[in-house]
Structure formats: C-alpha cells, structure tokens
Short mmCIF file of C-alpha atoms in Angstrom, two decimals:
data_model
loop_
_atom_site.label_atom_id
_atom_site.label_comp_id
_atom_site.label_asym_id
_atom_site.label_seq_id
_atom_site.Cartn_x
_atom_site.Cartn_y
_atom_site.Cartn_z
CA MET A 155 -8.09 -14.15 14.10
CA GLU A 156 -9.57 -11.88 11.52
CA THR A 157 -8.15 -11.71 8.05
CA SER A 158 -8.19 -9.05 5.36
CA THR A 159 -6.28 -6.35 2.89
CA CYS A 160 -4.06 -3.31 2.53
CA GLN A 161 -4.61 0.12 3.88
CA HIS A 162 -3.44 2.55 1.30
CA GLY A 163 -5.80 5.41 0.97
CA ASP A 164 -9.28 6.48 1.79
CA PHE A 165 -12.04 4.88 -0.25
CA ASP A 166 -11.23 3.90 -3.78
CA GLU A 167 -9.38 0.66 -3.25
CA ALA A 168 -11.38 -2.40 -4.22
CA VAL A 169 -11.87 -5.28 -1.82
CA PRO A 170 -13.04 -8.80 -2.67
CA SER A 171 -16.76 -9.04 -2.03
CA GLY A 172 -16.40 -11.73 0.61
CA ASP A 173 -14.38 -9.37 2.79
CA GLN A 174 -16.35 -6.17 2.23
CA ASN A 175 -18.25 -6.21 5.51
CA ARG A 176 -15.20 -6.62 7.74
CA TYR A 177 -13.11 -4.19 5.69
CA GLN A 178 -15.69 -1.39 5.61
CA GLU A 179 -16.28 -1.51 9.35
CA GLU A 180 -12.58 -1.67 10.17
CA ARG A 181 -11.94 1.50 8.18
CA SER A 182 -14.92 3.74 8.80
CA SER A 183 -16.63 2.84 12.08
CA PRO A 184 -15.99 5.26 14.95
CA VAL A 185 -13.85 3.96 17.78
CA SER A 186 -16.76 4.21 20.21
CA GLU A 187 -19.24 2.26 18.11
CA SER A 188 -20.12 -1.06 19.73
CA ARG A 189 -21.32 -4.05 17.81
CA SER A 190 -21.60 -7.79 18.29
CA ASP A 191 -20.39 -10.48 15.91
CA SER A 192 -22.92 -12.99 17.19
CA VAL A 193 -26.45 -11.96 18.14
CA SER A 194 -29.12 -14.53 18.94
CA ASP A 195 -31.99 -12.50 17.48
CA ALA A 196 -32.43 -13.72 13.90
CA SER A 197 -34.13 -10.44 12.93
CA THR A 198 -30.82 -8.57 13.33
CA THR A 199 -28.59 -11.14 11.61
CA CYS A 200 -27.39 -10.69 8.02
CA ASP A 201 -28.75 -13.54 5.91
CA VAL A 202 -25.78 -13.26 3.52
CA CYS A 203 -22.76 -13.42 5.85
CA LEU A 204 -24.55 -14.27 9.15
CA LYS A 205 -23.00 -11.30 10.95
CA GLY A 206 -25.06 -10.18 13.94
CA PHE A 207 -26.01 -6.62 14.88
CA LYS A 208 -27.52 -4.97 17.95
CA CYS A 209 -30.26 -3.14 16.06
CA LYS A 210 -32.13 -3.35 12.76
CA TYR A 211 -30.75 -0.03 11.55
CA SER A 212 -27.17 -1.33 11.80
CA LEU A 213 -28.22 -4.45 9.91
CA PHE A 214 -29.94 -2.37 7.20
CA ARG A 215 -26.85 -0.20 6.79
CA HIS A 216 -24.59 -3.26 6.63
CA GLN A 217 -26.71 -4.98 3.96
CA ARG A 218 -25.92 -2.23 1.46
CA ILE A 219 -22.41 -3.69 1.28
CA HIS A 220 -23.87 -6.87 -0.21
CA SER A 221 -26.56 -5.23 -2.35
CA GLY A 222 -24.20 -2.66 -3.85
CA VAL A 223 -26.76 0.13 -3.33
CA LYS A 224 -24.96 3.48 -3.05
CA ALA A 225 -27.53 5.97 -1.83
CA HIS A 226 -25.12 8.68 -0.69
CA THR A 227 -23.54 10.97 -3.32
CA CYS A 228 -20.75 13.53 -2.96
CA SER A 229 -21.98 16.95 -4.07
CA ILE A 230 -18.48 17.93 -5.25
CA CYS A 231 -17.19 14.97 -7.29
CA PHE A 232 -20.40 12.88 -7.41
CA LYS A 233 -18.71 9.77 -6.06
CA ARG A 234 -21.26 7.47 -4.42
CA PHE A 235 -21.17 5.47 -1.19
CA THR A 236 -23.19 2.78 0.55
CA GLN A 237 -23.21 4.58 3.90
CA GLY A 238 -23.53 8.16 5.06
CA SER A 239 -20.51 7.74 7.33
CA HIS A 240 -18.39 6.83 4.31
CA LEU A 241 -19.59 9.95 2.49
CA ARG A 242 -18.81 12.15 5.50
CA ALA A 243 -15.31 10.72 5.70
CA HIS A 244 -14.88 11.17 1.93
CA MET A 245 -15.90 14.84 2.15
CA ARG A 246 -12.82 15.42 4.29
CA THR A 247 -10.66 14.63 1.26
CA HIS A 248 -12.14 17.80 -0.25
CA THR A 249 -12.11 19.97 2.89
CA GLY A 250 -8.73 18.76 4.17
CA GLU A 251 -10.21 18.09 7.60
CA ARG A 252 -8.38 15.34 9.53
CA PRO A 253 -10.08 15.19 12.95
CA PHE A 254 -8.55 11.94 14.22
CA SER A 255 -5.05 12.57 15.61
CA CYS A 256 -2.47 10.24 17.12
CA GLU A 257 -1.58 11.31 20.67
CA THR A 258 1.85 9.71 20.32
CA CYS A 259 3.21 11.29 17.12
CA GLY A 260 0.53 13.79 16.10
CA LYS A 261 -0.26 12.21 12.73
CA SER A 262 -3.89 12.84 11.75
CA TYR A 263 -6.48 10.96 9.69
CA THR A 264 -9.79 11.60 7.98
CA GLN A 265 -11.46 8.68 9.74
CA ALA A 266 -11.20 6.70 12.95
CA GLY A 267 -10.36 3.45 11.16
CA GLY A 268 -7.17 4.98 9.79
CA LEU A 269 -6.15 6.16 13.27
CA ASN A 270 -6.93 2.75 14.77
CA ALA A 271 -4.66 1.01 12.26
CA HIS A 272 -1.93 3.65 12.72
CA MET A 273 -1.91 3.22 16.52
CA ARG A 274 -0.86 -0.39 15.99
CA THR A 275 2.42 0.84 14.49
CA HIS A 276 3.18 2.17 17.99
CA THR A 277 1.73 -0.71 20.03
CA GLY A 278 3.00 -3.51 17.79
CA GLU A 279 -0.45 -5.10 17.67
CA ARG A 280 -1.11 -7.05 14.45
CA PRO A 281 -4.58 -8.60 14.87
CA TYR A 282 -5.20 -9.66 11.26
CA SER A 283 -3.54 -12.93 10.33
CA CYS A 284 -3.24 -14.72 6.98
CA GLU A 285 -4.86 -18.14 7.12
CA ILE A 286 -2.33 -19.49 4.59
CA CYS A 287 1.08 -18.36 5.90
CA SER A 288 0.12 -16.94 9.34
CA LYS A 289 1.71 -13.58 8.54
CA SER A 290 -0.01 -10.85 10.56
CA PHE A 291 -0.97 -7.26 9.73
CA ILE A 292 -2.06 -4.08 11.46
CA SER A 293 -5.18 -3.63 9.33
CA CYS A 294 -7.88 -5.63 7.63
CA ALA A 295 -6.98 -3.82 4.41
CA ASN A 296 -3.32 -4.83 4.53
CA LEU A 297 -4.31 -8.47 4.89
CA ILE A 298 -6.58 -8.58 1.83
CA CYS A 299 -3.80 -6.96 -0.21
CA HIS A 300 -1.40 -9.65 1.05
CA ARG A 301 -3.74 -12.45 0.01
CA GLY A 302 -3.10 -11.53 -3.60
CA THR A 303 0.51 -12.71 -3.17
CA HIS A 304 -0.85 -16.22 -2.60
CA THR A 305 -3.60 -16.28 -5.20
CA GLY A 306 -1.74 -14.27 -7.83
CA GLU A 307 -5.04 -12.58 -8.66
CA ARG A 308 -4.67 -9.11 -10.17
CA ALA A 309 -8.15 -8.10 -11.20
CA PHE A 310 -7.39 -4.51 -12.22
CA SER A 311 -5.50 -4.05 -15.49
CA CYS A 312 -4.22 -0.93 -17.23
CA GLU A 313 -5.77 -0.59 -20.69
CA THR A 314 -2.77 1.40 -21.88
CA CYS A 315 0.17 -0.86 -20.98
CA GLY A 316 -1.50 -4.01 -19.67
CA LYS A 317 0.06 -3.89 -16.20
CA SER A 318 -2.26 -5.42 -13.60
CA PHE A 319 -2.86 -4.69 -9.93
CA ILE A 320 -4.44 -6.27 -6.87
CA GLN A 321 -6.25 -3.03 -5.91
CA LYS A 322 -8.28 -0.56 -7.91
CA ARG A 323 -6.54 2.27 -6.08
CA SER A 324 -3.15 1.04 -7.27
CA LEU A 325 -4.44 1.04 -10.85
CA THR A 326 -5.82 4.57 -10.42
CA ALA A 327 -2.43 5.78 -9.17
CA HIS A 328 -0.67 3.96 -12.01
CA MET A 329 -2.89 5.58 -14.65
CA ARG A 330 -1.50 8.98 -13.65
CA ILE A 331 1.84 7.86 -15.08
CA HIS A 332 0.15 7.81 -18.49
CA THR A 333 -2.17 10.80 -18.08
CA GLY A 334 -0.03 13.02 -15.86
CA GLU A 335 -3.21 14.08 -14.05
CA GLY A 336 -3.59 14.45 -10.30
CA ARG A 337 0.09 14.08 -9.42
CA CYS A 338 1.21 15.29 -5.99
CA SER A 339 4.39 17.34 -5.64
CA CYS A 340 6.81 17.59 -2.74
CA GLU A 341 6.91 21.18 -1.54
CA THR A 342 10.57 20.77 -0.51
CA CYS A 343 12.21 19.34 -3.64
CA GLY A 344 9.42 19.48 -6.23
CA LYS A 345 9.44 15.76 -6.99
CA SER A 346 6.01 14.53 -8.06
CA PHE A 347 4.19 11.29 -7.24
CA SER A 348 1.17 9.52 -8.62
CA ASP A 349 -0.29 8.97 -5.16
CA ARG A 350 -0.38 11.00 -1.93
CA TRP A 351 0.65 7.92 0.06
CA PHE A 352 3.97 7.82 -1.81
CA LEU A 353 4.38 11.56 -1.32
CA ASN A 354 3.89 11.22 2.44
CA ALA A 355 6.49 8.43 2.55
CA HIS A 356 8.88 10.58 0.48
CA ARG A 357 8.50 13.57 2.81
CA ARG A 358 10.12 11.58 5.61
CA ILE A 359 13.39 11.76 3.68
CA HIS A 360 13.32 15.52 4.27
CA THR A 361 11.91 15.52 7.82
CA GLY A 362 14.04 12.62 9.06
CA GLU A 363 10.95 11.09 10.65
CA LYS A 364 11.44 7.36 11.31
CA LEU A 365 8.29 5.72 12.60
CA HIS A 366 9.25 2.08 12.09
CA CYS A 367 11.58 0.64 14.71
CA CYS A 368 13.38 -2.72 14.78
CA LYS A 369 12.51 -4.53 18.02
CA THR A 370 15.75 -6.51 17.86
CA CYS A 371 18.38 -3.78 17.57
CA GLY A 372 16.38 -0.57 17.96
CA LYS A 373 17.29 0.86 14.57
CA SER A 374 14.49 2.95 13.07
CA PHE A 375 13.38 3.54 9.49
CA SER A 376 11.17 5.95 7.58
CA LYS A 377 9.37 3.14 5.73
CA ASN A 378 7.89 -0.13 6.94
CA SER A 379 9.15 -1.83 3.77
CA THR A 380 12.69 -0.77 4.68
CA LEU A 381 12.26 -2.21 8.16
CA LYS A 382 11.13 -5.52 6.66
CA VAL A 383 14.26 -5.71 4.51
CA HIS A 384 16.38 -4.83 7.55
CA MET A 385 14.80 -7.58 9.66
CA ILE A 386 16.24 -10.14 7.27
CA THR A 387 19.71 -9.20 8.54
CA HIS A 388 18.60 -10.69 11.86
CA THR A 389 16.54 -13.64 10.64
CA GLY A 390 18.53 -14.55 7.53
CA GLU A 391 15.23 -15.31 5.83
CA ARG A 392 15.20 -15.21 2.02
CA PRO A 393 11.70 -16.43 1.19
CA TYR A 394 11.53 -15.54 -2.51
CA LEU A 395 13.01 -18.27 -4.72
CA CYS A 396 13.85 -18.07 -8.42
CA GLU A 397 12.10 -20.94 -10.20
CA MET A 398 14.81 -21.04 -12.86
CA CYS A 399 18.05 -21.18 -10.85
CA GLY A 400 16.92 -21.53 -7.24
CA LYS A 401 18.48 -18.28 -6.05
CA ALA A 402 16.83 -16.97 -2.88
CA CYS A 403 15.99 -13.26 -2.58
CA ILE A 404 15.06 -11.17 0.42
CA SER A 405 12.07 -9.49 -1.23
CA ARG A 406 9.70 -9.84 -4.15
CA SER A 407 11.20 -6.73 -5.78
CA TYR A 408 14.71 -8.20 -5.65
CA LEU A 409 13.41 -11.42 -7.19
CA LYS A 410 11.70 -9.44 -9.95
CA VAL A 411 14.97 -7.71 -10.83
CA HIS A 412 16.88 -11.01 -10.67
CA MET A 413 14.43 -12.66 -13.08
CA ARG A 414 15.47 -10.15 -15.73
CA THR A 415 18.91 -11.78 -15.81
CA HIS A 416 17.11 -14.86 -17.18
CA THR A 417 14.56 -13.19 -19.43
CA GLY A 418 16.92 -10.56 -20.83
CA GLU A 419 14.40 -7.82 -20.10
CA ARG A 420 16.03 -4.40 -19.72
CA PRO A 421 13.15 -1.95 -19.20
CA PHE A 422 15.17 1.11 -18.15
CA THR A 423 16.76 3.02 -21.02
CA CYS A 424 19.14 5.97 -20.97
CA GLY A 425 17.39 8.89 -22.62
CA LYS A 426 20.63 10.20 -24.18
CA CYS A 427 22.64 7.17 -25.31
CA GLY A 428 19.89 4.57 -25.57
CA LYS A 429 21.62 1.93 -23.44
CA SER A 430 19.25 -0.23 -21.38
CA PHE A 431 19.45 -1.66 -17.87
CA ILE A 432 17.65 -4.29 -15.82
CA GLN A 433 16.99 -1.87 -12.94
CA SER A 434 16.33 1.83 -12.59
CA GLY A 435 19.35 3.88 -11.67
CA ASN A 436 17.30 6.68 -10.17
CA LEU A 437 16.04 4.71 -7.20
CA ASN A 438 14.38 6.81 -4.54
CA ASN A 439 14.16 4.17 -1.86
CA ALA A 440 17.08 5.04 0.41
CA ALA A 441 17.04 1.54 1.88
CA THR A 442 18.16 -0.07 -1.37
CA ARG A 443 20.95 2.36 -2.19
CA THR A 444 24.35 0.76 -1.68
CA CYS A 445 26.00 4.10 -2.36
CA THR A 446 24.63 7.58 -1.69
CA VAL A 447 27.07 9.20 -4.15
CA ARG A 448 25.51 10.04 -7.49
CA TYR A 449 27.70 9.07 -10.46
CA ASP A 450 27.19 11.64 -13.20
CA LEU A 451 27.97 10.30 -16.66
CA LYS A 452 28.71 12.32 -19.77
CA CYS A 453 26.03 10.58 -21.77
CA CYS A 454 23.43 9.85 -19.09
CA GLN A 455 21.25 11.37 -16.41
CA GLY A 456 23.32 9.58 -13.75
CA PHE A 457 23.03 6.53 -11.52
CA TYR A 458 23.00 5.97 -7.79
CA PHE A 459 24.77 2.60 -8.02
CA GLY A 460 28.46 2.35 -8.89
CA SER A 461 27.65 -1.10 -10.29
CA PHE A 462 25.38 0.49 -12.89
CA VAL A 463 28.25 2.73 -14.00
CA LYS A 464 30.53 -0.28 -14.45
CA LEU A 465 27.87 -2.17 -16.36
CA HIS A 466 27.23 0.86 -18.53
CA PHE A 467 30.88 1.18 -19.52
CA LYS A 468 31.28 -2.53 -20.33
CA GLY A 469 29.70 -1.89 -23.72
CA PRO A 470 31.74 -1.05 -26.84
CA ASN A 471 30.74 2.63 -26.57
#
C-alpha cells in the first residue's frame, strides 16, 4: 500500500522530499490521467525514484519535483510552481473557481485530487497505510502528516514564539495569530480563524452538516476528529500514555493537557483577574464540551466547563 501525509489546503504545505512525487500526483493529477508505476522502457523511467511513465513529457514534468525547478509563476501573487497544472489549480484560489464537485454531497474543490480524497469519506476507502503502525488514511497527504507522530520531526518553527509544526502550511496559519493578517471570518457569527480549513469546519456548527458517520452505531459528526474520539467509546482504546504516571488518554490533545498537571504549566490566563488554567475555557470543539451551558463569572470572560468554574473559585480570591 502507498504511504504519505495530510491534506489540509491547496499548495503551501511542505512534504518530505522522498514523498514529493507521490504526493504531487495524488493532489493535482486529473482523475482521467493514466500512468504506470512500472514501465520497461528505461528512457521513460525517473533515475532518482525509478518511477515509470508512459511518455517522455510526463517524465520531464515529474523530474521537476526532484530538481526543484519552478518554471510557472502566478501573475497575481508571484508564487511559483514546478508544473503548469499546479499553477492552474492555484489560480482558482484567486478566482474562487471550484470545478470539481462531489455528486453525493455537492462539496466542491479546486482540483481533482481534493475531490478524489473527499470521495473516500463517503466510500470508506483508505488506501494509504502507515508502514509503522498500519493506520490507514484517505489521502497521501494525511499519511505524511501522520508520520510526524512517529518521528517527532517538526521542521517548521515559529520565529516569534518558537512553536514548531510538521507542515509549512500549519506554520503559515499559526503566524496569523501573531500578525493578524489573512484571517477568515464566519459570516454567521463573525468568529475569525487563521485558516480557511478551520473556518469550513466551524461553519458546520451553524449548518448542522455532519459528514462523518460511525459505522458501528450510525451516529454522525461534523468533524472527523470528533468521530475518532467517539470511536473510542466502542473500542475502549486509549493509546496515548503519560510517561510520568502511566495514565492512558484517548487522544494526543488530552495527553497534552494532562501533562500540564505534572509540569505545572498553566498557559491560559483570565484577562480580568489574572488567574491561570491548564486548559482553555473557551473551547470551540463541541465534541469536547461536557456542558453546553456557559458559566459567566463576575471577574472573567466565562468558561464552558463547570469544572473550570470550581477550580477558579478554589483560590483565596
């Protein structure tokens, strides 16, 4: 089975060089394009990765991935690309054109690769498998992103706060927290996000759209991450272990919060009274809210968790 990264945008996420050829073709090649992974003619075989092609032009185009030559430039933002097809798809981010539509739910994409990956959310197909843990994914991009959880490699670091990321795109989105530039706002409630992907996920709270369905009980969710947490209620799996006390957590984010009970880190501070907490009270992920009632405090902005209120009032003030 093929292996690869995370699909999370159009073009600006970075992929390890060894996976560039598979990733680029997965994302941008038209559905109808035919190609062969093993061709006997040595003249149409890449001498770097040994991938075979049906014609010399396809080989020439592919080799730009290895050489790094970006001969195609966007006339609007001057971003450069190795292939004309990548530039054409990029131009749609300026024009708003999304010609590839899902016949099942109507969702549309700027390129065929995005539609192909999306269709697997309906069919259940997950053709990209991790060679380390055998976990499977709907896209080559999602797999490469997952690999970072094994290697721990985070090659992209924020020069402002030092936070590091597996993908360049994630760093770009994070930088908007510092600069405030390029944020996307929800037209319904006005909430802003550093990345359009997060905005699209947020919109489902308003529309009620739930694309991710549990195959065991049929319950559906607006986010795939919420579905994953839900699945643990069936499997009982708690794969994330605390190295200090051995406590098992259902997700990496829960483990991260738990670790603060050992380190004493309290990164979330009340803007009015100055009291700090281990976890944000204004959580927007509906899946993690244990209570939908907002507790408004005299000294604070408010918290979604009753437990945060109790913790807050344990202090001498």
